[in-house]
Amino acid sequence: MPINRGERHTPIFLNSTYQYQVQHFCLPRVNDSQNRAVTCQLESDSSSANMSVKLEGNIFVTGSNRGIGLELVKQLAGMTGGDTHIYACCREPEGSRAQALREVTTQYSGKISIIKLDVSDEDSVSAAVQAVSKQIGDGGLNLLINNAAIAKPTFPGTLAATSKKHMMEVYETNVGGPFLTAKMFLPLLQKAAGGNSAEMHKGDTMSCRRAAIINISTYISSMEKCSENFHLAQMYAYRTSKAALNMLTCCLAEDLKTHNILVTAIHPGWVRTELGGSKAPLTSQESVLSMLSVMSSLSNKDSGMLLDWQGTTIPW
């Protein structure tokens, strides 16, 4: 399923029919042979792909204790230079579910700071801003990746199974969370945007190396494509929350362009994680490697857009 891997979730179980069908609507415009070729290319050329990722500076990742968020932290730590620092966030840094994140932090000693954060709690976001501000220095925050999200109720999330409580809880985390982090980290993003020379960006005033917000979205947020995939996964709460996240992306892009802050939404693909299931065609390593390559190439023209993990535009 094209579901963002956050920290809190309701397990989603797919039977084999759904797994087969969902694979095809989650991988638009890519046939089986092309998908295999993409996977092989990612695996065989990972070294050269790594070299093309030129992200740097201070990077903040929400929902980083597992799945895509954890893989983002791993690859960013391994690919970037010594001047890069990663702020990896989760709700319970000392809990058992953050064990893998703690191990990565130990592996890259001094390069990763674990920050306690519940994106649905305004006080928690405020405390995270204060914690990061104390460490970040004069450079500001270069990249904010809003990855944390939830999906309720259990798959397929039909109208009959979805309650108002589900809708409100999912919206609070999937839309309210990115809204709060963008709003409250804005001064640090502005500091980074104002502190970098435009000359290093080859004519573009916006990039993920300078100051950017990346919102992890999904293909099933597309209203234009809803009729093609709704029967496979109704998911009322998740779909509508991610559609709202797309509008938030557009609004932020318009609002922050005068500050030279890029804002883009990215669909990571159907990824083989706890939520995505074992039948998903992409591993988290492949998805993240490709997304980071896309992030490294984003410029003015991509702000306010919804792209997939290969950089292809998804219609609203």
PDB file of C-alpha atoms in Angstrom:
ATOM      1  CA  MET A   1       0.000   0.000   0.000  1.00  0.00           C
ATOM      2  CA  PRO A   2       1.187   3.567  -0.658  1.00  0.00           C
ATOM      3  CA  ILE A   3       1.040   4.392   3.037  1.00  0.00           C
ATOM      4  CA  ASN A   4       3.437   6.622   4.855  1.00  0.00           C
ATOM      5  CA  ARG A   5       5.176   4.767   7.617  1.00  0.00           C
ATOM      6  CA  GLY A   6       4.709   6.838  10.761  1.00  0.00           C
ATOM      7  CA  GLU A   7       5.124   5.918  14.393  1.00  0.00           C
ATOM      8  CA  ARG A   8       1.534   5.072  15.288  1.00  0.00           C
ATOM      9  CA  HIS A   9      -0.690   3.017  13.095  1.00  0.00           C
ATOM     10  CA  THR A  10      -3.433   0.501  12.794  1.00  0.00           C
ATOM     11  CA  PRO A  11      -2.093  -2.715  11.201  1.00  0.00           C
ATOM     12  CA  ILE A  12      -3.291  -3.227   7.640  1.00  0.00           C
ATOM     13  CA  PHE A  13      -3.844  -6.735   6.334  1.00  0.00           C
ATOM     14  CA  LEU A  14      -4.159  -7.430   2.606  1.00  0.00           C
ATOM     15  CA  ASN A  15      -5.398 -10.639   1.036  1.00  0.00           C
ATOM     16  CA  SER A  16      -3.624 -11.851  -2.088  1.00  0.00           C
ATOM     17  CA  THR A  17      -6.204 -10.341  -4.463  1.00  0.00           C
ATOM     18  CA  TYR A  18      -5.836  -6.893  -2.933  1.00  0.00           C
ATOM     19  CA  GLN A  19      -2.048  -7.216  -2.900  1.00  0.00           C
ATOM     20  CA  TYR A  20      -1.999  -7.965  -6.616  1.00  0.00           C
ATOM     21  CA  GLN A  21      -4.439  -5.199  -7.513  1.00  0.00           C
ATOM     22  CA  VAL A  22      -2.925  -2.557  -5.279  1.00  0.00           C
ATOM     23  CA  GLN A  23       0.522  -3.193  -6.739  1.00  0.00           C
ATOM     24  CA  HIS A  24      -0.675  -1.943 -10.108  1.00  0.00           C
ATOM     25  CA  PHE A  25      -2.366   1.249  -8.988  1.00  0.00           C
ATOM     26  CA  CYS A  26       0.528   2.091  -6.665  1.00  0.00           C
ATOM     27  CA  LEU A  27       3.042   1.880  -9.489  1.00  0.00           C
ATOM     28  CA  PRO A  28       1.464   4.121 -12.148  1.00  0.00           C
ATOM     29  CA  ARG A  29       2.984   4.316 -15.600  1.00  0.00           C
ATOM     30  CA  VAL A  30       5.518   1.585 -14.815  1.00  0.00           C
ATOM     31  CA  ASN A  31       5.054  -1.920 -16.199  1.00  0.00           C
ATOM     32  CA  ASP A  32       6.539  -5.088 -14.690  1.00  0.00           C
ATOM     33  CA  SER A  33       9.674  -5.109 -16.822  1.00  0.00           C
ATOM     34  CA  GLN A  34      10.283  -1.410 -16.171  1.00  0.00           C
ATOM     35  CA  ASN A  35       9.816  -1.932 -12.452  1.00  0.00           C
ATOM     36  CA  ARG A  36      12.336  -4.773 -12.428  1.00  0.00           C
ATOM     37  CA  ALA A  37      14.747  -2.631 -14.403  1.00  0.00           C
ATOM     38  CA  VAL A  38      14.369   0.230 -11.943  1.00  0.00           C
ATOM     39  CA  THR A  39      14.987  -2.123  -9.021  1.00  0.00           C
ATOM     40  CA  CYS A  40      18.074  -3.640 -10.664  1.00  0.00           C
ATOM     41  CA  GLN A  41      19.395  -0.195 -11.549  1.00  0.00           C
ATOM     42  CA  LEU A  42      18.975   0.976  -7.963  1.00  0.00           C
ATOM     43  CA  GLU A  43      20.818  -2.050  -6.645  1.00  0.00           C
ATOM     44  CA  SER A  44      23.663  -2.134  -9.180  1.00  0.00           C
ATOM     45  CA  ASP A  45      24.261   1.610  -9.292  1.00  0.00           C
ATOM     46  CA  SER A  46      23.792   2.420  -5.619  1.00  0.00           C
ATOM     47  CA  SER A  47      27.331   3.729  -5.303  1.00  0.00           C
ATOM     48  CA  SER A  48      27.005   6.223  -8.144  1.00  0.00           C
ATOM     49  CA  ALA A  49      23.510   7.166  -6.973  1.00  0.00           C
ATOM     50  CA  ASN A  50      24.897   7.862  -3.532  1.00  0.00           C
ATOM     51  CA  MET A  51      27.425  10.226  -5.019  1.00  0.00           C
ATOM     52  CA  SER A  52      24.644  12.200  -6.714  1.00  0.00           C
ATOM     53  CA  VAL A  53      22.879  12.922  -3.419  1.00  0.00           C
ATOM     54  CA  LYS A  54      24.277  16.251  -2.286  1.00  0.00           C
ATOM     55  CA  LEU A  55      22.066  16.999   0.663  1.00  0.00           C
ATOM     56  CA  GLU A  56      23.807  18.626   3.584  1.00  0.00           C
ATOM     57  CA  GLY A  57      23.427  20.853   6.625  1.00  0.00           C
ATOM     58  CA  ASN A  58      20.881  20.363   9.392  1.00  0.00           C
ATOM     59  CA  ILE A  59      18.152  17.841   8.565  1.00  0.00           C
ATOM     60  CA  PHE A  60      15.057  17.079  10.671  1.00  0.00           C
ATOM     61  CA  VAL A  61      13.088  13.827  10.103  1.00  0.00           C
ATOM     62  CA  THR A  62       9.819  12.970  11.858  1.00  0.00           C
ATOM     63  CA  GLY A  63       8.613   9.404  12.439  1.00  0.00           C
ATOM     64  CA  SER A  64      12.168   8.075  12.256  1.00  0.00           C
ATOM     65  CA  ASN A  65      12.054   5.062  14.566  1.00  0.00           C
ATOM     66  CA  ARG A  66      11.137   2.577  11.825  1.00  0.00           C
ATOM     67  CA  GLY A  67      10.199   2.027   8.190  1.00  0.00           C
ATOM     68  CA  ILE A  68      10.864   4.833   5.741  1.00  0.00           C
ATOM     69  CA  GLY A  69      11.758   7.322   8.475  1.00  0.00           C
ATOM     70  CA  LEU A  70      14.451   5.054   9.909  1.00  0.00           C
ATOM     71  CA  GLU A  71      15.830   4.352   6.449  1.00  0.00           C
ATOM     72  CA  LEU A  72      15.957   8.082   5.715  1.00  0.00           C
ATOM     73  CA  VAL A  73      18.083   8.586   8.800  1.00  0.00           C
ATOM     74  CA  LYS A  74      20.369   5.658   7.898  1.00  0.00           C
ATOM     75  CA  GLN A  75      20.992   6.761   4.338  1.00  0.00           C
ATOM     76  CA  LEU A  76      21.345  10.432   5.158  1.00  0.00           C
ATOM     77  CA  ALA A  77      23.890   9.592   7.842  1.00  0.00           C
ATOM     78  CA  GLY A  78      25.836   7.369   5.458  1.00  0.00           C
ATOM     79  CA  MET A  79      25.719   9.621   2.388  1.00  0.00           C
ATOM     80  CA  THR A  80      26.334  13.083   3.755  1.00  0.00           C
ATOM     81  CA  GLY A  81      29.519  14.778   4.862  1.00  0.00           C
ATOM     82  CA  GLY A  82      30.822  15.513   8.309  1.00  0.00           C
ATOM     83  CA  ASP A  83      29.182  18.928   8.471  1.00  0.00           C
ATOM     84  CA  THR A  84      25.691  17.410   8.220  1.00  0.00           C
ATOM     85  CA  HIS A  85      23.673  16.762  11.360  1.00  0.00           C
ATOM     86  CA  ILE A  86      20.453  14.761  11.462  1.00  0.00           C
ATOM     87  CA  TYR A  87      17.694  15.280  14.018  1.00  0.00           C
ATOM     88  CA  ALA A  88      15.785  11.985  14.175  1.00  0.00           C
ATOM     89  CA  CYS A  89      12.413  12.236  15.887  1.00  0.00           C
ATOM     90  CA  CYS A  90      10.098   9.755  17.545  1.00  0.00           C
ATOM     91  CA  ARG A  91       7.554   9.787  20.357  1.00  0.00           C
ATOM     92  CA  GLU A  92       9.444   7.523  22.783  1.00  0.00           C
ATOM     93  CA  PRO A  93      13.226   7.692  22.240  1.00  0.00           C
ATOM     94  CA  GLU A  94      13.876   5.370  25.175  1.00  0.00           C
ATOM     95  CA  GLY A  95      11.172   2.847  24.251  1.00  0.00           C
ATOM     96  CA  SER A  96      11.625  -0.578  22.706  1.00  0.00           C
ATOM     97  CA  ARG A  97      10.294   0.591  19.349  1.00  0.00           C
ATOM     98  CA  ALA A  98      13.195   3.042  19.041  1.00  0.00           C
ATOM     99  CA  GLN A  99      15.907   0.411  19.575  1.00  0.00           C
ATOM    100  CA  ALA A 100      16.891   0.325  15.897  1.00  0.00           C
ATOM    101  CA  LEU A 101      17.127   4.108  15.812  1.00  0.00           C
ATOM    102  CA  ARG A 102      19.355   4.130  18.877  1.00  0.00           C
ATOM    103  CA  GLU A 103      21.635   1.594  17.196  1.00  0.00           C
ATOM    104  CA  VAL A 104      21.953   3.768  14.095  1.00  0.00           C
ATOM    105  CA  THR A 105      22.754   6.751  16.301  1.00  0.00           C
ATOM    106  CA  THR A 106      25.543   4.766  17.950  1.00  0.00           C
ATOM    107  CA  GLN A 107      26.867   3.658  14.564  1.00  0.00           C
ATOM    108  CA  TYR A 108      27.109   7.271  13.407  1.00  0.00           C
ATOM    109  CA  SER A 109      28.266   8.732  16.688  1.00  0.00           C
ATOM    110  CA  GLY A 110      27.992  12.505  16.877  1.00  0.00           C
ATOM    111  CA  LYS A 111      26.076  12.821  13.601  1.00  0.00           C
ATOM    112  CA  ILE A 112      22.534  12.042  14.787  1.00  0.00           C
ATOM    113  CA  SER A 113      20.523  13.523  17.642  1.00  0.00           C
ATOM    114  CA  ILE A 114      17.337  11.755  18.716  1.00  0.00           C
ATOM    115  CA  ILE A 115      14.584  14.235  19.523  1.00  0.00           C
ATOM    116  CA  LYS A 116      11.434  13.365  21.452  1.00  0.00           C
ATOM    117  CA  LEU A 117       8.458  14.438  19.346  1.00  0.00           C
ATOM    118  CA  ASP A 118       4.747  13.744  19.043  1.00  0.00           C
ATOM    119  CA  VAL A 119       3.692  15.770  15.992  1.00  0.00           C
ATOM    120  CA  SER A 120       0.054  15.856  17.117  1.00  0.00           C
ATOM    121  CA  ASP A 121       1.006  17.609  20.378  1.00  0.00           C
ATOM    122  CA  GLU A 122       1.734  21.330  20.086  1.00  0.00           C
ATOM    123  CA  ASP A 123       3.709  21.394  23.333  1.00  0.00           C
ATOM    124  CA  SER A 124       5.838  18.493  22.106  1.00  0.00           C
ATOM    125  CA  VAL A 125       6.589  20.296  18.840  1.00  0.00           C
ATOM    126  CA  SER A 126       7.500  23.444  20.771  1.00  0.00           C
ATOM    127  CA  ALA A 127       9.869  21.474  23.002  1.00  0.00           C
ATOM    128  CA  ALA A 128      11.486  19.900  19.925  1.00  0.00           C
ATOM    129  CA  VAL A 129      12.047  23.334  18.382  1.00  0.00           C
ATOM    130  CA  GLN A 130      13.743  24.479  21.576  1.00  0.00           C
ATOM    131  CA  ALA A 131      15.927  21.365  21.726  1.00  0.00           C
ATOM    132  CA  VAL A 132      17.038  21.730  18.108  1.00  0.00           C
ATOM    133  CA  SER A 133      17.586  25.487  18.430  1.00  0.00           C
ATOM    134  CA  LYS A 134      20.090  24.908  21.238  1.00  0.00           C
ATOM    135  CA  GLN A 135      22.185  22.634  19.013  1.00  0.00           C
ATOM    136  CA  ILE A 136      21.765  24.062  15.560  1.00  0.00           C
ATOM    137  CA  GLY A 137      23.870  27.196  15.791  1.00  0.00           C
ATOM    138  CA  ASP A 138      23.830  29.935  13.189  1.00  0.00           C
ATOM    139  CA  GLY A 139      23.286  27.673  10.195  1.00  0.00           C
ATOM    140  CA  GLY A 140      19.557  27.196  10.660  1.00  0.00           C
ATOM    141  CA  LEU A 141      17.509  24.193   9.498  1.00  0.00           C
ATOM    142  CA  ASN A 142      18.103  23.175   5.886  1.00  0.00           C
ATOM    143  CA  LEU A 143      15.648  20.334   5.435  1.00  0.00           C
ATOM    144  CA  LEU A 144      12.457  19.354   7.279  1.00  0.00           C
ATOM    145  CA  ILE A 145      11.030  15.958   6.251  1.00  0.00           C
ATOM    146  CA  ASN A 146       7.475  15.402   7.508  1.00  0.00           C
ATOM    147  CA  ASN A 147       7.268  11.609   7.444  1.00  0.00           C
ATOM    148  CA  ALA A 148       5.257  10.664  10.557  1.00  0.00           C
ATOM    149  CA  ALA A 149       1.648   9.653   9.870  1.00  0.00           C
ATOM    150  CA  ILE A 150      -1.055   7.199  10.918  1.00  0.00           C
ATOM    151  CA  ALA A 151      -3.761   5.184   9.150  1.00  0.00           C
ATOM    152  CA  LYS A 152      -7.055   4.283  10.832  1.00  0.00           C
ATOM    153  CA  PRO A 153      -9.204   2.145  10.909  1.00  0.00           C
ATOM    154  CA  THR A 154      -7.866  -1.215   9.697  1.00  0.00           C
ATOM    155  CA  PHE A 155      -7.655  -1.819   5.954  1.00  0.00           C
ATOM    156  CA  PRO A 156      -9.637  -1.340   3.761  1.00  0.00           C
ATOM    157  CA  GLY A 157     -11.116   1.507   5.865  1.00  0.00           C
ATOM    158  CA  THR A 158     -14.644   1.428   4.484  1.00  0.00           C
ATOM    159  CA  LEU A 159     -17.248   4.115   5.118  1.00  0.00           C
ATOM    160  CA  ALA A 160     -19.097   1.827   7.553  1.00  0.00           C
ATOM    161  CA  ALA A 161     -15.911   1.083   9.511  1.00  0.00           C
ATOM    162  CA  THR A 162     -14.675   4.681   9.696  1.00  0.00           C
ATOM    163  CA  SER A 163     -15.795   6.834  12.608  1.00  0.00           C
ATOM    164  CA  LYS A 164     -15.584  10.563  13.199  1.00  0.00           C
ATOM    165  CA  LYS A 165     -12.930   9.792  15.816  1.00  0.00           C
ATOM    166  CA  HIS A 166     -10.832   8.018  13.186  1.00  0.00           C
ATOM    167  CA  MET A 167     -11.143  10.988  10.861  1.00  0.00           C
ATOM    168  CA  MET A 168     -10.139  13.495  13.523  1.00  0.00           C
ATOM    169  CA  GLU A 169      -7.201  11.448  14.860  1.00  0.00           C
ATOM    170  CA  VAL A 170      -5.766  10.817  11.412  1.00  0.00           C
ATOM    171  CA  TYR A 171      -6.228  14.439  10.353  1.00  0.00           C
ATOM    172  CA  GLU A 172      -4.617  15.698  13.559  1.00  0.00           C
ATOM    173  CA  THR A 173      -1.445  13.684  12.935  1.00  0.00           C
ATOM    174  CA  ASN A 174      -1.243  13.656   9.134  1.00  0.00           C
ATOM    175  CA  VAL A 175      -2.198  17.298   8.546  1.00  0.00           C
ATOM    176  CA  GLY A 176      -1.981  19.070  11.889  1.00  0.00           C
ATOM    177  CA  GLY A 177       1.455  17.563  12.529  1.00  0.00           C
ATOM    178  CA  PRO A 178       3.125  18.838   9.331  1.00  0.00           C
ATOM    179  CA  PHE A 179       1.338  22.175   9.778  1.00  0.00           C
ATOM    180  CA  LEU A 180       2.754  22.585  13.272  1.00  0.00           C
ATOM    181  CA  THR A 181       6.296  21.536  12.385  1.00  0.00           C
ATOM    182  CA  ALA A 182       6.363  23.826   9.352  1.00  0.00           C
ATOM    183  CA  LYS A 183       4.975  26.760  11.329  1.00  0.00           C
ATOM    184  CA  MET A 184       7.137  26.334  14.417  1.00  0.00           C
ATOM    185  CA  PHE A 185      10.388  25.480  12.637  1.00  0.00           C
ATOM    186  CA  LEU A 186       9.936  28.336  10.162  1.00  0.00           C
ATOM    187  CA  PRO A 187      12.365  30.710  11.932  1.00  0.00           C
ATOM    188  CA  LEU A 188      15.119  28.079  11.672  1.00  0.00           C
ATOM    189  CA  LEU A 189      14.283  27.428   8.008  1.00  0.00           C
ATOM    190  CA  GLN A 190      14.347  31.176   7.332  1.00  0.00           C
ATOM    191  CA  LYS A 191      17.739  31.406   8.992  1.00  0.00           C
ATOM    192  CA  ALA A 192      19.083  28.715   6.649  1.00  0.00           C
ATOM    193  CA  ALA A 193      17.436  30.260   3.572  1.00  0.00           C
ATOM    194  CA  GLY A 194      18.925  33.648   4.363  1.00  0.00           C
ATOM    195  CA  GLY A 195      22.355  32.353   5.255  1.00  0.00           C
ATOM    196  CA  ASN A 196      23.194  30.593   1.961  1.00  0.00           C
ATOM    197  CA  SER A 197      24.374  32.302  -1.181  1.00  0.00           C
ATOM    198  CA  ALA A 198      22.153  31.847  -4.230  1.00  0.00           C
ATOM    199  CA  GLU A 199      25.312  31.419  -6.337  1.00  0.00           C
ATOM    200  CA  MET A 200      25.767  27.854  -5.090  1.00  0.00           C
ATOM    201  CA  HIS A 201      22.368  26.869  -6.487  1.00  0.00           C
ATOM    202  CA  LYS A 202      23.189  27.504 -10.163  1.00  0.00           C
ATOM    203  CA  GLY A 203      20.468  30.081 -10.734  1.00  0.00           C
ATOM    204  CA  ASP A 204      17.781  28.453  -8.587  1.00  0.00           C
ATOM    205  CA  THR A 205      16.990  30.231  -5.361  1.00  0.00           C
ATOM    206  CA  MET A 206      15.334  27.161  -3.773  1.00  0.00           C
ATOM    207  CA  SER A 207      16.687  23.693  -3.038  1.00  0.00           C
ATOM    208  CA  CYS A 208      16.850  21.027  -0.320  1.00  0.00           C
ATOM    209  CA  ARG A 209      20.447  22.080   0.343  1.00  0.00           C
ATOM    210  CA  ARG A 210      19.320  25.603   1.150  1.00  0.00           C
ATOM    211  CA  ALA A 211      15.949  25.402   2.963  1.00  0.00           C
ATOM    212  CA  ALA A 212      13.087  23.022   2.203  1.00  0.00           C
ATOM    213  CA  ILE A 213      10.075  21.161   3.570  1.00  0.00           C
ATOM    214  CA  ILE A 214       9.333  17.704   2.164  1.00  0.00           C
ATOM    215  CA  ASN A 215       5.908  16.263   2.995  1.00  0.00           C
ATOM    216  CA  ILE A 216       5.654  12.491   2.511  1.00  0.00           C
ATOM    217  CA  SER A 217       2.318  12.002   0.755  1.00  0.00           C
ATOM    218  CA  THR A 218       0.751   9.186  -1.288  1.00  0.00           C
ATOM    219  CA  TYR A 219      -0.569   8.348  -4.749  1.00  0.00           C
ATOM    220  CA  ILE A 220      -4.032   7.638  -3.333  1.00  0.00           C
ATOM    221  CA  SER A 221      -4.305  11.270  -2.245  1.00  0.00           C
ATOM    222  CA  SER A 222      -4.838  12.186  -5.901  1.00  0.00           C
ATOM    223  CA  MET A 223      -8.442  13.225  -6.515  1.00  0.00           C
ATOM    224  CA  GLU A 224      -8.008  12.774 -10.254  1.00  0.00           C
ATOM    225  CA  LYS A 225      -6.929   9.153  -9.783  1.00  0.00           C
ATOM    226  CA  CYS A 226      -9.503   8.280  -7.096  1.00  0.00           C
ATOM    227  CA  SER A 227     -11.904   6.566  -9.495  1.00  0.00           C
ATOM    228  CA  GLU A 228      -9.112   4.265 -10.645  1.00  0.00           C
ATOM    229  CA  ASN A 229      -8.161   2.953  -7.219  1.00  0.00           C
ATOM    230  CA  PHE A 230     -10.928   3.657  -4.712  1.00  0.00           C
ATOM    231  CA  HIS A 231     -12.437   0.170  -4.991  1.00  0.00           C
ATOM    232  CA  LEU A 232      -9.087  -1.321  -3.998  1.00  0.00           C
ATOM    233  CA  ALA A 233      -8.602   0.665  -0.796  1.00  0.00           C
ATOM    234  CA  GLN A 234     -11.333   2.993   0.441  1.00  0.00           C
ATOM    235  CA  MET A 235      -9.312   4.358   3.392  1.00  0.00           C
ATOM    236  CA  TYR A 236     -11.485   7.435   3.879  1.00  0.00           C
ATOM    237  CA  ALA A 237      -9.493   8.942   6.734  1.00  0.00           C
ATOM    238  CA  TYR A 238      -6.068   8.344   5.244  1.00  0.00           C
ATOM    239  CA  ARG A 239      -6.970   9.483   1.715  1.00  0.00           C
ATOM    240  CA  THR A 240      -8.650  12.693   2.803  1.00  0.00           C
ATOM    241  CA  SER A 241      -5.879  13.554   5.262  1.00  0.00           C
ATOM    242  CA  LYS A 242      -3.227  13.188   2.584  1.00  0.00           C
ATOM    243  CA  ALA A 243      -5.300  15.209   0.110  1.00  0.00           C
ATOM    244  CA  ALA A 244      -5.398  17.927   2.770  1.00  0.00           C
ATOM    245  CA  LEU A 245      -1.624  17.554   3.205  1.00  0.00           C
ATOM    246  CA  ASN A 246      -1.254  18.225  -0.518  1.00  0.00           C
ATOM    247  CA  MET A 247      -3.208  21.472  -0.146  1.00  0.00           C
ATOM    248  CA  LEU A 248      -1.048  22.381   2.844  1.00  0.00           C
ATOM    249  CA  THR A 249       1.974  21.773   0.605  1.00  0.00           C
ATOM    250  CA  CYS A 250       0.566  24.164  -2.023  1.00  0.00           C
ATOM    251  CA  CYS A 251      -0.270  26.823   0.565  1.00  0.00           C
ATOM    252  CA  LEU A 252       3.151  26.646   2.200  1.00  0.00           C
ATOM    253  CA  ALA A 253       4.855  26.763  -1.193  1.00  0.00           C
ATOM    254  CA  GLU A 254       3.022  29.978  -2.056  1.00  0.00           C
ATOM    255  CA  ASP A 255       3.534  31.499   1.377  1.00  0.00           C
ATOM    256  CA  LEU A 256       7.222  30.669   1.735  1.00  0.00           C
ATOM    257  CA  LYS A 257       8.502  31.287  -1.782  1.00  0.00           C
ATOM    258  CA  THR A 258       9.366  34.867  -0.861  1.00  0.00           C
ATOM    259  CA  HIS A 259      11.665  33.380   1.788  1.00  0.00           C
ATOM    260  CA  ASN A 260      13.275  31.045  -0.788  1.00  0.00           C
ATOM    261  CA  ILE A 261      11.977  27.965   1.051  1.00  0.00           C
ATOM    262  CA  LEU A 262      11.033  25.051  -1.187  1.00  0.00           C
ATOM    263  CA  VAL A 263       7.976  22.920  -0.279  1.00  0.00           C
ATOM    264  CA  THR A 264       7.239  19.663  -2.135  1.00  0.00           C
ATOM    265  CA  ALA A 265       5.165  16.530  -1.487  1.00  0.00           C
ATOM    266  CA  ILE A 266       6.567  13.100  -2.428  1.00  0.00           C
ATOM    267  CA  HIS A 267       4.881   9.697  -2.740  1.00  0.00           C
ATOM    268  CA  PRO A 268       7.422   7.019  -1.662  1.00  0.00           C
ATOM    269  CA  GLY A 269       5.857   4.169  -3.640  1.00  0.00           C
ATOM    270  CA  TRP A 270       4.428   0.928  -2.267  1.00  0.00           C
ATOM    271  CA  VAL A 271       7.174  -0.055   0.131  1.00  0.00           C
ATOM    272  CA  ARG A 272       7.934  -3.372   1.816  1.00  0.00           C
ATOM    273  CA  THR A 273       7.567  -2.318   5.469  1.00  0.00           C
ATOM    274  CA  GLU A 274       5.419  -3.363   8.407  1.00  0.00           C
ATOM    275  CA  LEU A 275       2.539  -1.400   6.931  1.00  0.00           C
ATOM    276  CA  GLY A 276       3.268  -1.990   3.261  1.00  0.00           C
ATOM    277  CA  GLY A 277       3.417  -5.769   3.605  1.00  0.00           C
ATOM    278  CA  SER A 278       5.697  -8.422   2.153  1.00  0.00           C
ATOM    279  CA  LYS A 279       4.234  -8.211  -1.375  1.00  0.00           C
ATOM    280  CA  ALA A 280       5.249  -4.601  -1.930  1.00  0.00           C
ATOM    281  CA  PRO A 281       7.614  -4.245  -4.921  1.00  0.00           C
ATOM    282  CA  LEU A 282       9.974  -1.717  -3.307  1.00  0.00           C
ATOM    283  CA  THR A 283      12.217  -2.146  -0.296  1.00  0.00           C
ATOM    284  CA  SER A 284      12.596   0.821   2.027  1.00  0.00           C
ATOM    285  CA  GLN A 285      16.233   1.066   0.903  1.00  0.00           C
ATOM    286  CA  GLU A 286      15.219   1.374  -2.761  1.00  0.00           C
ATOM    287  CA  SER A 287      12.443   3.870  -2.085  1.00  0.00           C
ATOM    288  CA  VAL A 288      14.587   6.104   0.112  1.00  0.00           C
ATOM    289  CA  LEU A 289      17.600   5.969  -2.205  1.00  0.00           C
ATOM    290  CA  SER A 290      15.416   7.137  -5.070  1.00  0.00           C
ATOM    291  CA  MET A 291      13.596   9.776  -3.006  1.00  0.00           C
ATOM    292  CA  LEU A 292      16.876  11.266  -1.775  1.00  0.00           C
ATOM    293  CA  SER A 293      18.089  11.475  -5.356  1.00  0.00           C
ATOM    294  CA  VAL A 294      14.870  13.309  -6.270  1.00  0.00           C
ATOM    295  CA  MET A 295      15.201  15.621  -3.260  1.00  0.00           C
ATOM    296  CA  SER A 296      18.757  16.503  -4.255  1.00  0.00           C
ATOM    297  CA  SER A 297      17.562  17.662  -7.674  1.00  0.00           C
ATOM    298  CA  LEU A 298      14.526  19.739  -6.604  1.00  0.00           C
ATOM    299  CA  SER A 299      14.479  23.397  -7.564  1.00  0.00           C
ATOM    300  CA  ASN A 300      12.100  26.359  -7.933  1.00  0.00           C
ATOM    301  CA  LYS A 301       9.915  24.591 -10.501  1.00  0.00           C
ATOM    302  CA  ASP A 302       9.161  21.716  -8.110  1.00  0.00           C
ATOM    303  CA  SER A 303       7.872  23.766  -5.207  1.00  0.00           C
ATOM    304  CA  GLY A 304       4.165  23.157  -4.613  1.00  0.00           C
ATOM    305  CA  MET A 305       4.190  19.885  -6.612  1.00  0.00           C
ATOM    306  CA  LEU A 306       3.295  16.258  -5.799  1.00  0.00           C
ATOM    307  CA  LEU A 307       5.941  13.878  -7.167  1.00  0.00           C
ATOM    308  CA  ASP A 308       6.540  10.153  -6.876  1.00  0.00           C
ATOM    309  CA  TRP A 309       9.781   8.534  -5.710  1.00  0.00           C
ATOM    310  CA  GLN A 310      11.129   8.670  -9.278  1.00  0.00           C
ATOM    311  CA  GLY A 311      10.383  12.369  -9.700  1.00  0.00           C
ATOM    312  CA  THR A 312       7.274  11.922 -11.874  1.00  0.00           C
ATOM    313  CA  THR A 313       4.475  14.440 -11.306  1.00  0.00           C
ATOM    314  CA  ILE A 314       1.255  13.025  -9.833  1.00  0.00           C
ATOM    315  CA  PRO A 315      -1.936  14.951 -10.679  1.00  0.00           C
ATOM    316  CA  TRP A 316      -3.858  16.463  -7.804  1.00  0.00           C
TER     317      TRP A 316
END
